[in-house]
XYZ file of C-alpha atoms in Angstrom:
191
model
C -24.968 -21.122 -8.247
C -25.115 -19.257 -4.917
C -28.266 -21.168 -3.974
C -26.418 -24.439 -4.584
C -23.692 -23.529 -2.092
C -25.995 -21.706 0.362
C -27.475 -24.938 1.732
C -24.054 -26.497 2.449
C -21.859 -26.224 5.503
C -18.286 -24.943 5.254
C -16.641 -28.366 4.924
C -18.855 -29.437 2.050
C -18.305 -26.081 0.292
C -14.535 -26.518 0.762
C -14.548 -29.866 -1.067
C -16.799 -28.534 -3.841
C -14.585 -25.491 -4.460
C -11.485 -27.677 -4.649
C -13.194 -30.241 -6.924
C -14.558 -27.630 -9.343
C -11.353 -25.562 -9.428
C -9.114 -28.599 -9.931
C -11.446 -29.984 -12.614
C -11.383 -26.738 -14.607
C -7.578 -26.542 -14.448
C -7.290 -30.264 -15.285
C -9.484 -29.821 -18.377
C -7.408 -26.818 -19.493
C -4.170 -28.792 -18.955
C -5.545 -31.739 -20.913
C -6.609 -29.555 -23.835
C -3.232 -27.784 -23.823
C -1.441 -31.140 -23.802
C -3.335 -32.368 -26.867
C -2.843 -29.148 -28.839
C 0.854 -29.020 -27.981
C 0.871 -26.099 -25.565
C 1.858 -28.151 -22.515
C 4.576 -26.329 -20.600
C 4.721 -28.286 -17.350
C 8.489 -28.813 -17.485
C 11.452 -26.920 -18.786
C 12.808 -23.622 -17.558
C 14.929 -21.083 -19.409
C 17.651 -19.968 -17.044
C 20.539 -17.516 -17.172
C 23.023 -19.876 -15.557
C 24.616 -23.202 -16.364
C 22.168 -25.728 -15.019
C 19.342 -28.038 -15.926
C 16.076 -27.505 -14.109
C 13.757 -29.768 -16.060
C 14.320 -32.916 -14.005
C 16.518 -34.771 -16.461
C 14.895 -37.514 -18.492
C 12.247 -38.117 -15.861
C 8.717 -37.279 -17.033
C 7.432 -37.604 -13.495
C 8.283 -34.959 -10.955
C 6.719 -35.379 -7.529
C 6.261 -31.655 -6.924
C 4.789 -30.255 -10.127
C 1.689 -28.297 -11.060
C 0.290 -31.340 -12.860
C 0.642 -33.543 -9.774
C -0.842 -30.845 -7.545
C -3.877 -30.678 -9.830
C -4.148 -34.498 -9.921
C -3.998 -34.606 -6.121
C -6.593 -31.840 -5.720
C -8.832 -33.538 -8.288
C -8.862 -36.789 -6.296
C -9.001 -34.999 -2.937
C -11.861 -32.692 -3.921
C -14.070 -35.235 -5.647
C -13.494 -37.839 -2.923
C -14.530 -35.234 -0.344
C -17.644 -34.317 -2.339
C -18.588 -37.954 -3.006
C -17.983 -39.287 0.493
C -19.252 -36.278 2.487
C -22.605 -37.889 3.289
C -21.129 -41.376 3.823
C -18.386 -40.398 6.301
C -19.628 -38.341 9.244
C -16.242 -37.531 10.782
C -14.570 -34.571 9.057
C -11.129 -35.827 10.129
C -11.734 -39.295 8.686
C -13.171 -37.730 5.524
C -10.042 -35.569 5.140
C -7.793 -38.623 5.590
C -9.730 -40.670 3.020
C -9.786 -37.733 0.578
C -6.026 -37.293 1.084
C -5.417 -40.980 0.311
C -7.565 -40.759 -2.825
C -5.524 -37.721 -3.908
C -2.310 -39.714 -3.455
C -3.844 -42.577 -5.465
C -4.603 -40.113 -8.282
C -0.918 -39.122 -8.361
C 0.146 -42.802 -8.416
C -2.367 -43.546 -11.188
C -0.989 -40.655 -13.259
C 2.555 -41.946 -12.695
C 1.699 -45.407 -14.027
C -0.182 -43.969 -17.015
C 2.787 -41.732 -17.911
C 5.208 -44.646 -17.575
C 3.080 -46.753 -19.927
C 2.840 -43.896 -22.447
C 6.605 -43.363 -22.379
C 7.161 -46.999 -23.289
C 5.042 -46.369 -26.382
C 7.115 -43.353 -27.364
C 10.391 -45.307 -27.530
C 12.469 -44.366 -30.580
C 12.429 -47.366 -32.900
C 13.492 -45.504 -36.019
C 15.931 -47.401 -38.217
C 19.531 -46.218 -38.308
C 21.904 -48.091 -40.579
C 24.660 -47.728 -37.950
C 22.692 -50.107 -35.700
C 23.435 -52.968 -38.122
C 27.179 -53.092 -37.358
C 28.050 -56.314 -35.542
C 24.722 -57.976 -36.358
C 24.224 -61.104 -38.428
C 22.164 -61.153 -41.607
C 20.794 -63.687 -44.095
C 21.965 -63.369 -47.686
C 18.924 -62.949 -49.924
C 20.710 -62.235 -53.215
C 24.255 -63.584 -53.694
C 27.023 -61.091 -52.914
C 29.827 -60.993 -55.551
C 33.426 -61.379 -54.298
C 35.885 -58.529 -53.678
C 33.403 -55.642 -53.919
C 32.748 -56.356 -57.608
C 28.994 -56.019 -57.169
C 26.159 -55.745 -54.693
C 23.973 -58.405 -53.185
C 21.034 -58.202 -50.783
C 20.655 -59.262 -47.159
C 17.830 -59.470 -44.659
C 18.785 -58.070 -41.264
C 16.737 -57.628 -38.101
C 17.208 -54.377 -36.153
C 15.060 -53.409 -33.131
C 12.500 -56.068 -33.945
C 11.952 -55.203 -37.614
C 13.495 -56.858 -40.661
C 15.124 -54.778 -43.386
C 16.335 -55.685 -46.873
C 19.612 -53.871 -47.534
C 22.323 -53.882 -50.179
C 25.599 -55.506 -49.184
C 29.155 -55.921 -50.503
C 32.039 -58.037 -49.258
C 35.842 -57.945 -49.212
C 35.871 -61.742 -49.289
C 37.680 -63.424 -52.193
C 34.742 -65.800 -52.621
C 31.165 -65.043 -53.600
C 28.720 -65.350 -50.700
C 25.846 -67.548 -51.808
C 22.142 -67.043 -51.246
C 21.027 -68.431 -47.846
C 24.419 -67.894 -46.145
C 24.842 -66.095 -42.845
C 27.030 -62.977 -42.775
C 28.192 -60.502 -40.167
C 28.075 -56.743 -40.790
C 31.570 -55.291 -40.269
C 31.117 -51.822 -41.744
C 29.072 -49.400 -43.803
C 29.907 -47.648 -47.060
C 27.246 -45.039 -47.789
C 23.978 -46.981 -47.509
C 25.627 -50.305 -48.336
C 26.614 -52.861 -45.698
C 30.093 -54.383 -45.748
C 29.743 -58.000 -44.669
C 31.959 -60.978 -44.016
C 30.833 -64.625 -44.217
C 30.162 -66.419 -40.947
C 31.866 -69.769 -40.632
C 30.012 -72.328 -38.572
């Protein structure tokens, strides 16, 4: 390994050291993320305060962003060392590539967070929504019927009762006005 670096000048060695060091740390971070040992955010503190950046997954000054920047900076410097003769211009280009790596990470994280949106069904989300009667609902809570209701883009078949004095026929539209256990309380919609 010493022979590899012995034939390089100081600038080229600088970029190689940064690229290799950042790559090793990046690989460790990636492995830790996939096995659940990622601890990039969150701080236990002895005072009343929140230091984890709120709901934001992206913090500009974090270890992960520093590593992403150094990864882009180092490998751009290594790759472009022979193509760009001016060390100042090379440093500027490597800096810009490092910033692009941070921006790329930001957009990837934003896309991943959209995938992790909580779409779990909660019966409370049905209140105020309209539903289609699938199985007639007997009048005055004397029995249960069935309705199809759409919540967060998915359709659910749920049991329903009504306080109405009339039976609600199959194919009618109803509005959910309450919940009793796991049973919807509905009222007929008049058009």
